[in-house]
XYZ file of C-alpha atoms in Angstrom:
624
model
C -21.849 57.777 34.985
C -23.570 55.322 37.240
C -24.353 51.986 35.522
C -27.726 50.310 36.116
C -28.014 46.956 37.837
C -29.523 45.560 34.613
C -26.449 46.603 32.576
C -24.092 45.067 35.126
C -26.134 41.839 35.120
C -26.093 41.625 31.306
C -22.353 42.290 31.233
C -21.849 39.549 33.779
C -23.926 37.085 31.756
C -21.972 37.946 28.620
C -18.689 37.299 30.454
C -20.021 33.986 31.759
C -21.067 32.927 28.248
C -17.603 33.883 26.915
C -15.984 31.834 29.666
C -18.192 28.836 28.884
C -17.326 29.089 25.193
C -13.623 29.030 26.034
C -13.658 26.304 28.659
C -16.364 23.955 27.349
C -15.715 21.850 24.250
C -18.151 22.889 21.553
C -19.398 20.414 18.954
C -16.619 19.544 16.505
C -13.690 21.360 18.114
C -11.576 21.752 21.251
C -10.998 25.054 23.066
C -7.585 25.347 21.412
C -9.168 24.854 17.989
C -6.847 21.856 17.583
C -9.359 19.043 17.121
C -12.221 18.970 14.636
C -14.601 16.059 13.953
C -17.027 15.100 11.204
C -19.375 12.120 10.885
C -19.834 10.269 7.603
C -22.740 7.908 7.052
C -21.622 5.069 4.774
C -24.533 4.049 2.580
C -25.182 0.597 1.203
C -22.979 -0.033 -1.815
C -20.390 2.623 -0.912
C -16.907 1.115 -0.620
C -14.470 4.031 -0.533
C -14.117 7.109 1.672
C -12.301 9.685 -0.473
C -9.718 12.017 1.072
C -8.407 15.105 -0.795
C -4.630 15.709 -0.748
C -2.662 18.843 -1.562
C 1.058 18.916 -0.817
C 1.029 22.666 -0.210
C -1.443 22.328 2.674
C -0.285 21.718 6.214
C 0.216 18.167 7.451
C -2.594 17.167 9.803
C -3.043 14.108 11.945
C -6.257 12.235 11.233
C -8.008 9.407 13.052
C -10.854 7.391 11.555
C -13.178 5.952 14.228
C -16.118 3.580 14.419
C -18.181 3.930 17.587
C -15.217 5.667 19.194
C -12.761 2.883 18.335
C -9.848 3.997 16.116
C -9.559 2.176 12.796
C -6.497 4.053 11.523
C -4.385 7.052 12.530
C -2.167 8.861 10.022
C -0.828 12.182 8.841
C -2.174 13.729 5.664
C -1.807 17.002 3.751
C -5.573 17.428 3.725
C -6.513 19.764 0.877
C -8.329 22.966 1.835
C -9.098 24.000 -1.748
C -8.177 22.187 -4.971
C -6.716 18.706 -4.377
C -3.571 17.545 -6.164
C -5.126 14.084 -6.060
C -7.429 11.920 -3.952
C -6.522 8.988 -1.778
C -8.971 6.743 0.036
C -9.860 4.473 2.949
C -11.710 1.222 2.282
C -15.162 1.254 3.909
C -16.717 -1.819 2.302
C -16.962 -3.446 5.756
C -18.744 -0.412 7.245
C -21.775 0.006 4.973
C -24.756 1.252 6.957
C -22.506 2.539 9.741
C -21.294 5.998 10.671
C -17.564 6.734 10.718
C -16.032 9.721 12.468
C -12.909 11.477 11.234
C -10.969 13.637 13.664
C -8.197 15.943 12.516
C -5.653 17.845 14.570
C -2.481 19.752 13.857
C 0.621 17.609 13.434
C 4.067 19.052 14.165
C 6.226 20.037 11.206
C 8.293 17.132 9.945
C 6.149 14.526 11.713
C 5.331 11.722 9.289
C 3.082 9.576 11.441
C 5.520 6.865 12.447
C 5.164 7.359 16.206
C 1.898 9.132 17.039
C 1.602 10.089 20.672
C 5.293 10.820 21.226
C 5.324 14.520 20.337
C 3.591 17.742 21.354
C 1.961 20.485 19.348
C 3.801 23.727 20.074
C 3.048 27.155 18.622
C 0.933 25.784 15.805
C -1.525 27.917 13.797
C -5.287 27.455 14.129
C -6.581 24.300 12.536
C -7.998 24.608 9.012
C -10.807 22.065 8.720
C -12.086 22.868 5.223
C -10.810 19.537 3.947
C -13.306 17.648 6.089
C -16.127 19.159 4.083
C -14.643 17.739 0.862
C -14.444 14.119 2.096
C -17.111 11.863 0.616
C -17.983 8.181 0.255
C -18.498 6.534 -3.127
C -17.876 3.367 -5.121
C -14.614 4.675 -6.611
C -12.069 7.463 -6.129
C -11.499 10.535 -8.335
C -8.781 9.639 -10.827
C -9.644 5.940 -10.877
C -10.622 6.156 -14.548
C -7.013 7.020 -15.449
C -5.423 4.576 -12.990
C -2.208 2.986 -14.344
C -2.400 5.286 -17.382
C -0.923 8.348 -15.671
C 1.841 10.181 -17.522
C 4.736 8.836 -15.429
C 3.282 5.501 -14.279
C 5.825 2.638 -14.650
C 4.306 0.028 -16.941
C 6.328 -3.083 -16.039
C 7.327 -2.242 -12.451
C 4.814 -2.482 -9.610
C 3.758 0.797 -8.006
C 0.895 1.542 -5.642
C -2.386 3.041 -6.790
C -1.811 5.913 -4.384
C 0.988 6.994 -2.069
C 4.582 6.114 -1.270
C 6.043 2.600 -1.217
C 9.396 1.218 -0.116
C 10.632 -2.203 1.109
C 8.944 -5.323 -0.280
C 7.656 -7.376 2.664
C 6.210 -10.808 3.324
C 6.997 -12.291 -0.091
C 5.374 -15.728 -0.175
C 3.594 -18.122 -2.515
C 0.440 -19.485 -0.890
C -2.800 -21.020 -2.159
C -2.001 -20.391 -5.819
C -0.981 -16.750 -5.410
C 2.260 -14.838 -5.133
C 1.864 -12.287 -2.353
C 3.720 -8.987 -2.500
C 3.332 -6.997 0.695
C 5.181 -3.690 0.849
C 5.888 -0.681 3.038
C 3.176 1.796 2.164
C 2.020 5.285 3.011
C -1.509 5.107 1.572
C -2.236 8.731 2.458
C 0.526 10.700 0.773
C 3.503 11.071 -1.553
C 6.342 11.139 1.054
C 7.546 8.408 3.386
C 5.497 7.928 6.568
C 2.377 6.265 8.010
C 3.943 2.848 7.525
C 1.366 0.174 6.713
C 1.759 -3.065 4.792
C 0.224 -2.668 1.368
C -0.730 -5.866 -0.453
C -0.823 -7.120 -4.035
C -1.273 -10.608 -5.486
C -0.326 -12.276 -8.754
C -0.592 -15.696 -10.348
C 2.322 -15.184 -12.743
C 4.713 -12.736 -10.962
C 3.967 -10.255 -13.767
C 0.390 -8.981 -13.494
C -0.413 -7.629 -10.027
C -3.728 -6.810 -8.387
C -3.491 -4.392 -5.480
C -5.732 -5.276 -2.547
C -6.636 -3.385 0.617
C -4.059 -2.584 3.269
C -2.942 -5.727 5.102
C -1.203 -4.494 8.276
C -1.994 -1.276 10.106
C -0.138 0.548 12.862
C -1.354 -0.757 16.224
C -3.056 2.186 17.917
C -2.569 2.391 21.669
C -4.396 5.498 22.790
C -3.413 7.355 25.931
C -0.152 5.404 26.144
C 2.665 7.945 26.081
C 5.613 7.076 23.898
C 4.031 3.947 22.404
C 3.359 5.143 18.890
C 3.525 2.434 16.254
C 4.269 1.747 12.604
C 4.176 -1.520 10.687
C 7.810 -1.810 9.588
C 9.339 -4.538 7.420
C 9.169 -8.285 7.871
C 8.353 -11.588 6.206
C 5.526 -14.117 5.920
C 5.287 -17.884 6.369
C 2.778 -20.707 6.275
C 3.017 -23.384 8.986
C 1.803 -26.675 7.429
C 3.071 -28.687 10.434
C 0.978 -26.465 12.738
C 3.937 -25.907 15.074
C 2.366 -22.671 16.317
C -1.094 -24.180 16.789
C -2.741 -21.501 14.645
C -4.593 -23.929 12.360
C -8.326 -23.270 12.440
C -11.071 -25.225 10.695
C -8.423 -26.966 8.627
C -6.893 -23.668 7.436
C -3.182 -23.028 7.900
C -3.021 -19.222 7.960
C -0.519 -16.852 6.413
C 1.531 -15.554 9.336
C 3.210 -12.158 9.027
C 6.309 -11.675 11.179
C 7.160 -7.986 11.301
C 8.527 -5.082 13.324
C 5.810 -3.258 15.234
C 7.840 -0.181 16.161
C 5.950 0.463 19.365
C 6.237 -3.125 20.621
C 8.927 -5.266 18.950
C 8.863 -8.232 16.601
C 5.237 -9.364 16.292
C 2.925 -11.803 14.546
C -0.276 -11.129 12.676
C -2.431 -13.952 11.330
C -4.624 -14.214 8.226
C -7.195 -16.952 7.622
C -8.426 -15.475 4.318
C -5.252 -15.680 2.220
C -3.814 -12.363 3.330
C -6.900 -10.222 2.848
C -7.275 -9.410 6.556
C -5.052 -10.018 9.581
C -5.596 -10.294 13.318
C -3.004 -9.385 15.924
C -1.538 -12.307 17.899
C -2.469 -11.854 21.538
C 1.004 -12.966 22.705
C 2.821 -10.100 20.938
C 5.601 -9.133 21.000
C 7.409 -12.413 20.344
C 10.839 -10.749 20.549
C 12.093 -7.471 21.972
C 15.509 -6.164 20.932
C 17.119 -3.122 19.352
C 16.506 -3.645 15.667
C 14.012 -4.548 12.953
C 13.154 -6.415 9.719
C 12.790 -10.116 10.615
C 13.129 -12.710 7.839
C 11.707 -16.070 8.972
C 11.775 -19.513 7.330
C 11.481 -23.184 8.263
C 14.822 -25.024 8.600
C 13.844 -28.605 7.774
C 17.066 -30.414 8.862
C 16.731 -29.028 12.396
C 12.933 -29.051 12.435
C 12.784 -25.491 13.726
C 12.103 -21.950 12.566
C 14.946 -19.518 11.860
C 14.704 -15.751 12.203
C 17.490 -13.547 10.878
C 16.896 -9.969 12.015
C 18.947 -6.796 11.999
C 20.100 -5.744 15.472
C 21.165 -2.132 15.893
C 22.743 -2.735 19.288
C 23.639 -6.278 20.342
C 25.519 -6.129 23.690
C 29.002 -7.668 23.692
C 31.721 -7.820 26.336
C 35.318 -7.206 25.372
C 38.179 -9.149 26.928
C 38.826 -6.034 29.019
C 35.404 -6.425 30.597
C 34.046 -3.343 28.841
C 30.653 -3.667 27.190
C 30.056 -2.488 23.623
C 27.080 -2.453 21.274
C 27.406 -4.288 17.940
C 25.361 -3.928 14.767
C 24.738 -7.352 13.299
C 22.373 -9.724 11.617
C 21.227 -11.848 14.535
C 20.087 -15.451 14.165
C 17.314 -16.776 16.423
C 15.540 -20.142 16.427
C 12.095 -21.253 17.567
C 10.105 -24.505 17.672
C 6.753 -22.711 17.331
C 7.166 -19.107 16.025
C 6.338 -17.812 19.507
C 9.404 -18.426 21.677
C 12.768 -17.401 20.232
C 16.336 -18.173 21.345
C 19.406 -16.193 20.264
C 22.007 -18.399 18.567
C 24.624 -16.265 16.801
C 25.239 -13.123 14.772
C 27.218 -11.734 11.826
C 28.438 -8.130 12.300
C 28.837 -5.595 9.517
C 25.393 -5.749 7.942
C 22.677 -3.076 7.844
C 18.900 -3.672 7.690
C 16.641 -6.020 5.732
C 18.429 -9.384 6.167
C 18.043 -12.417 3.931
C 19.360 -15.964 4.444
C 18.894 -18.820 1.966
C 20.599 -21.721 0.210
C 21.398 -21.935 -3.519
C 22.891 -24.684 -5.668
C 26.185 -23.801 -7.354
C 25.707 -23.706 -11.117
C 27.558 -26.475 -12.906
C 28.433 -28.326 -9.700
C 25.783 -30.990 -9.083
C 25.288 -31.758 -5.418
C 27.100 -28.612 -4.260
C 25.167 -25.770 -2.618
C 26.042 -22.764 -0.478
C 24.211 -20.504 1.939
C 24.094 -16.745 1.437
C 23.249 -13.898 3.780
C 22.743 -10.356 2.536
C 21.489 -6.955 3.672
C 19.581 -3.975 2.326
C 22.512 -2.791 0.196
C 22.907 -6.161 -1.524
C 26.194 -7.051 0.202
C 26.425 -10.782 0.741
C 28.544 -13.462 2.343
C 28.789 -17.088 1.209
C 29.314 -20.137 3.388
C 27.581 -22.878 5.311
C 24.707 -22.766 7.781
C 23.726 -25.457 10.281
C 20.474 -23.876 11.378
C 22.080 -21.863 14.161
C 25.547 -20.719 13.058
C 26.710 -19.267 9.726
C 30.287 -20.215 8.809
C 31.757 -17.701 6.359
C 33.690 -18.943 3.329
C 33.583 -15.749 1.238
C 33.357 -12.344 2.876
C 31.389 -9.295 1.778
C 30.691 -9.049 -1.954
C 28.238 -6.795 -3.802
C 25.902 -8.067 -6.480
C 24.344 -4.691 -7.332
C 26.820 -2.075 -8.468
C 24.734 1.049 -8.934
C 24.688 4.219 -6.923
C 22.121 3.270 -4.291
C 18.858 2.988 -6.207
C 18.589 -0.737 -5.402
C 17.629 -1.410 -1.777
C 15.882 -3.690 0.720
C 15.266 -6.671 -1.549
C 13.581 -9.852 -0.331
C 13.020 -13.331 -1.782
C 9.838 -15.385 -1.881
C 9.205 -18.174 0.599
C 7.692 -21.421 -0.725
C 7.883 -20.877 -4.498
C 6.177 -23.857 -6.195
C 9.076 -24.597 -8.583
C 11.933 -24.009 -6.128
C 13.244 -20.892 -7.854
C 14.747 -18.208 -5.617
C 12.775 -15.157 -6.806
C 13.726 -11.699 -5.569
C 12.030 -8.304 -5.640
C 13.860 -5.139 -4.605
C 12.811 -1.554 -4.035
C 13.850 1.106 -6.573
C 14.898 3.490 -3.830
C 14.410 7.208 -4.498
C 13.451 6.786 -8.139
C 10.719 9.321 -7.595
C 7.620 10.437 -9.485
C 7.110 14.162 -8.787
C 3.661 15.470 -9.589
C 2.106 12.015 -9.526
C -0.320 10.607 -6.901
C 2.091 7.686 -6.379
C 5.800 7.524 -5.535
C 8.549 4.883 -5.905
C 8.239 1.408 -7.424
C 9.346 -2.165 -6.904
C 12.018 -3.502 -9.221
C 11.321 -6.225 -11.764
C 11.290 -9.751 -10.254
C 14.572 -11.594 -10.765
C 15.715 -15.175 -10.360
C 18.859 -15.572 -8.254
C 21.578 -18.051 -9.152
C 24.993 -18.746 -7.636
C 27.948 -19.061 -9.974
C 31.621 -19.842 -9.321
C 33.854 -17.408 -11.229
C 37.526 -16.460 -11.276
C 36.621 -13.836 -8.646
C 34.868 -16.299 -6.346
C 31.169 -16.929 -5.878
C 28.855 -14.487 -7.584
C 25.177 -14.022 -6.799
C 23.595 -13.433 -10.203
C 20.099 -11.961 -10.676
C 18.382 -12.116 -14.077
C 14.837 -11.152 -15.112
C 12.375 -13.969 -14.514
C 11.535 -15.980 -17.623
C 7.921 -14.779 -17.448
C 9.038 -11.452 -18.939
C 8.680 -13.067 -22.364
C 4.891 -13.027 -21.878
C 5.036 -9.218 -22.171
C 7.018 -9.156 -25.444
C 5.600 -7.479 -28.531
C 6.974 -5.889 -31.713
C 10.239 -7.844 -31.629
C 13.134 -6.573 -33.740
C 16.407 -8.513 -34.158
C 19.841 -7.899 -35.671
C 22.209 -10.860 -35.960
C 25.810 -11.527 -36.997
C 26.879 -8.035 -37.973
C 30.475 -6.767 -37.774
C 30.792 -3.139 -36.589
C 33.888 -1.182 -37.661
C 35.306 2.037 -36.222
C 32.902 4.888 -36.821
C 30.049 2.550 -37.730
C 26.858 1.641 -35.911
C 23.831 -0.621 -36.061
C 20.507 0.771 -34.945
C 17.003 -0.429 -34.088
C 14.121 2.053 -33.963
C 11.546 1.589 -31.215
C 8.706 3.426 -29.518
C 10.276 5.527 -26.754
C 6.941 5.742 -24.938
C 6.860 1.988 -24.326
C 8.830 -0.032 -21.839
C 11.393 -2.207 -23.628
C 13.451 -5.331 -23.005
C 16.865 -5.412 -24.706
C 18.984 -8.551 -25.101
C 22.387 -8.029 -26.719
C 25.329 -10.361 -27.259
C 28.660 -9.081 -28.546
C 31.805 -10.953 -29.524
C 34.925 -9.236 -28.310
C 37.138 -7.664 -30.951
C 39.786 -4.951 -30.765
C 37.319 -2.052 -30.577
C 35.482 -0.595 -27.578
C 31.779 -1.431 -27.535
C 29.155 1.260 -27.024
C 25.500 0.350 -26.550
C 23.119 3.306 -26.422
C 19.659 2.408 -25.101
C 17.170 5.223 -25.789
C 19.873 7.769 -24.886
C 21.451 5.933 -21.946
C 24.961 4.912 -22.946
C 26.864 1.831 -21.796
C 30.538 1.536 -22.735
C 32.805 -1.457 -22.565
C 36.414 -0.938 -23.597
C 39.047 -3.430 -24.594
C 40.382 -3.679 -21.052
C 36.957 -4.901 -19.920
C 36.070 -1.814 -17.959
C 32.362 -1.033 -18.002
C 30.969 2.499 -17.640
C 27.562 4.100 -18.040
C 26.466 7.618 -18.891
C 22.974 9.041 -18.535
C 21.680 11.789 -20.829
C 21.207 15.274 -19.427
C 17.861 15.603 -17.713
C 16.234 18.679 -19.111
C 12.668 17.567 -18.697
C 12.055 16.608 -15.096
C 12.882 17.949 -11.683
C 14.477 15.526 -9.272
C 12.738 15.760 -5.929
C 13.987 13.961 -2.832
C 11.086 12.746 -0.697
C 11.014 13.115 3.052
C 12.157 10.001 4.868
C 15.071 8.308 6.601
C 16.681 7.209 3.333
C 19.765 9.048 1.987
C 19.721 9.832 -1.719
C 21.708 7.686 -4.133
C 25.365 8.658 -4.166
C 26.727 7.877 -7.605
C 26.030 7.698 -11.307
C 28.101 6.589 -14.268
C 30.131 4.046 -12.291
C 33.269 2.398 -13.589
C 32.997 -1.349 -13.061
C 35.366 -4.175 -13.887
C 33.731 -7.045 -15.742
C 35.210 -10.554 -15.930
C 37.380 -10.989 -19.023
C 35.325 -13.153 -21.367
C 35.059 -13.182 -25.148
C 31.252 -12.921 -25.202
C 29.637 -9.911 -23.559
C 25.899 -10.190 -22.899
C 23.880 -7.130 -21.880
C 20.224 -7.413 -20.913
C 18.235 -4.289 -20.017
C 14.721 -3.359 -18.909
C 13.733 0.258 -19.510
C 10.529 1.702 -18.047
C 9.365 5.336 -17.740
C 12.214 6.521 -15.460
C 13.712 3.186 -14.353
C 16.618 1.311 -15.944
C 17.818 -2.107 -14.833
C 20.586 -3.940 -16.619
C 22.198 -7.323 -16.268
C 25.637 -8.108 -17.695
C 26.766 -11.664 -18.450
C 23.639 -13.269 -17.022
C 23.662 -11.235 -13.848
C 27.376 -11.273 -12.949
C 26.956 -7.505 -12.983
C 23.602 -5.976 -11.979
C 22.914 -2.253 -12.019
C 19.824 -0.114 -11.277
C 19.478 3.585 -11.944
C 16.996 6.372 -12.516
C 16.512 7.319 -16.161
C 14.936 10.781 -16.225
C 16.372 12.048 -19.494
C 14.465 12.397 -22.730
C 14.391 9.084 -24.576
C 15.613 8.944 -28.173
C 13.646 6.027 -29.587
C 16.746 4.153 -30.771
C 18.892 1.293 -29.526
C 22.319 1.629 -31.119
C 25.514 -0.440 -31.022
C 28.615 1.382 -32.241
C 32.385 1.765 -32.121
C 33.563 5.044 -30.615
C 37.344 4.873 -30.686
C 39.320 6.430 -27.842
C 42.778 7.959 -28.097
C 44.504 4.643 -27.459
C 42.422 2.705 -29.969
C 42.444 4.673 -33.204
C 42.377 3.292 -36.683
C 39.791 2.386 -39.313
C 39.878 -1.364 -38.817
C 38.886 -1.687 -35.156
C 35.869 -3.926 -34.877
C 33.588 -6.149 -32.816
C 30.795 -8.509 -33.794
C 27.109 -8.249 -32.942
C 26.034 -11.824 -32.379
C 22.500 -10.721 -31.536
C 20.688 -7.500 -30.743
C 17.032 -7.982 -29.749
C 14.634 -5.210 -28.815
C 11.196 -6.160 -27.486
C 8.582 -3.578 -26.651
C 6.653 -4.637 -23.559
C 2.958 -4.793 -22.873
C 1.842 -3.151 -19.654
C 1.569 -5.358 -16.569
C -1.666 -3.475 -15.819
C -3.341 -4.912 -18.895
C -5.092 -8.305 -18.553
C-alpha cells in the first residue's frame, strides 16, 4: 500500500524527536541514565541536609554542589524505599542558597577513596528515588535517640553516624583536646575518608563537630582521586611557617592527601574549618600517616612517616624497595629533608620521649607503629639509635590498632587514644569506636623496658555505685562475687596476693585465668546473641582470641578492666600487659573471683588472697 507524504513526514519527525531524546541531555539525567540531579533550596534556619541510607540499595556516587562548585563527593547506599537510618551534610553555611546533588552509578566494591580512577561498566539503570527523600531541616531523623541506641558504647567515643577508624591530629590547643579521626560520614563501611572532629575539655566528655578535612576534589583530572588519610596536628607558636594571622597561631593539620602526597591544611578558628595550603604537597613519597612535632633541642620540626617503598642500593649495586618509618626534618613545616629510617614497621608511626619510672633524670625515646610494636633508644632529632628492639605492648588478637598520642598536653602527660579495630556494631547507624584514653609510662622490668598504658585518672569522674571487697582469702572451690548492672559500662580494679591456687576472675562472663606458673589466659563466652559482621575495607579481621600470655612473676597481681557494650580493655600490673578484645557474649551481671583447680593443683587447701576487688558502674560520657 502506498504511504502518503504526510505519513512519511510524521514518521520522519517522530524519528527525529527520538534521536533528539537519545542524544540531547534532558533535564536531570544523561542519555545513559547514569546521572541525575536535584536542587535543594536551603531556607533560613535550616542546618542539615538529610540523606536516607539503606545497605541493601546499590552504592551510588554523589556530589553536592554550590553554583556548580563541588563541596563534597562520596559514595552512599542511597535508600530507594525505607531507610535503615539517615545521615546528613551540614548546610548551616548555605542558608538562603540552592545546593545541587548529583548521583551516578558507582562500580561494585568502590568505596569512594579515589573517585575519577574507575569506569562504569555494564551497570543497571540508575534508581533516583532516593533524591526525592532528601530534605533540609534543623535536625536529622534519629537525633532524639542519639547516644541512646541499643548498642552505642557509653564510655568509648563513636561517631554520630558512619564508620570511624584511626584517631588523627590529637592535640591540646586553646583549652580543648582535639580528637580528629578517619570518618566515613555517609555509611557503615570503610570509605569516603574525611577527618571527623570532636573536642573535649576533660578527655572524657566529647562533643562531635562538623567534618574538618574533606577529600580534595579535582574534577576532570584522570587518576587524581583523593581521600583525607591519617596524619597529625601541630600549633606553631614560633611562627616558623609564617602562618600567623591577626595574632592567631592556627592549628595546622599535616596529613596524607592520597591524590597528592603529604599536605597541610590550616585552621584559624580552633579546628572548626580548614583551608588548603597553596604550596601542597609538602612531601611526595610512597607512603602515608605523618606524625609531626617540634624538636626543641634542634629547633626544627620532625616528621616520622611510614614509607611503603624507600629506595635502597645493595652492595651489589642492585636497587631494592624498603618499608620503613622515615624521619624527615624541616625548619618551617614546608620544606622537608630526609634524614634516616627504621625498617620493619607498618603504618601509623609515633615517636616521643618518656621518663623512666623510678630513675630520675633518665628518659628514653620510643617509636611504634599501628600494631603497637615499639623500639626503645635515643634520638638526636635526625637519627634514632636502637637500644631495645621490637616489643609489643598490646597483646590481643588485633583489635587494637593505629593509636596516636596528643601533642602539647598542658600537664606533660603522654596521652594515647587507639582505634578498636573491627569491633563492629551491626544494625546500628554507626560503626567502630575509639578506645579509652590511656596514659603511657615507661618502666624498666626484668624483661627490659615496657611501655605501660593505663586508663587516664579522669575515669574516676564517671564512677557511680561503687562496690568493694577487701582482704578475703579464697580457697579451692570457693568464690567471691559482686553483683552489678550488666547494662552499664563498668570499671573493675582488682588486686590479688599470690598463693598456691590459680586465680580466676570472671567479669560479666568474660573469664581471665592466671595460674601458679604466671601464665595468663582469657576466655570469652559463647556469642549466641549477635552476628559478627566484617565491614568492607583494607583491614584484615583480628586473628586470635583467648591468648596465652606470660606475665612477670610478682607476688601482687593487679587487673584493671573497662567493659562497655561490646568492648573490653584490660590492664595487668599497671599496664605491663594490655589487651583489647570484642565482647559480644551475653553479660551475666556478676564479677567473680574464684579458685578453679586444675589437674596439677588439686586439694582443698589451695588459696589466694583478694586484697581488693572494686567494681564501679560508669556514667555515660554522653551525659553532661
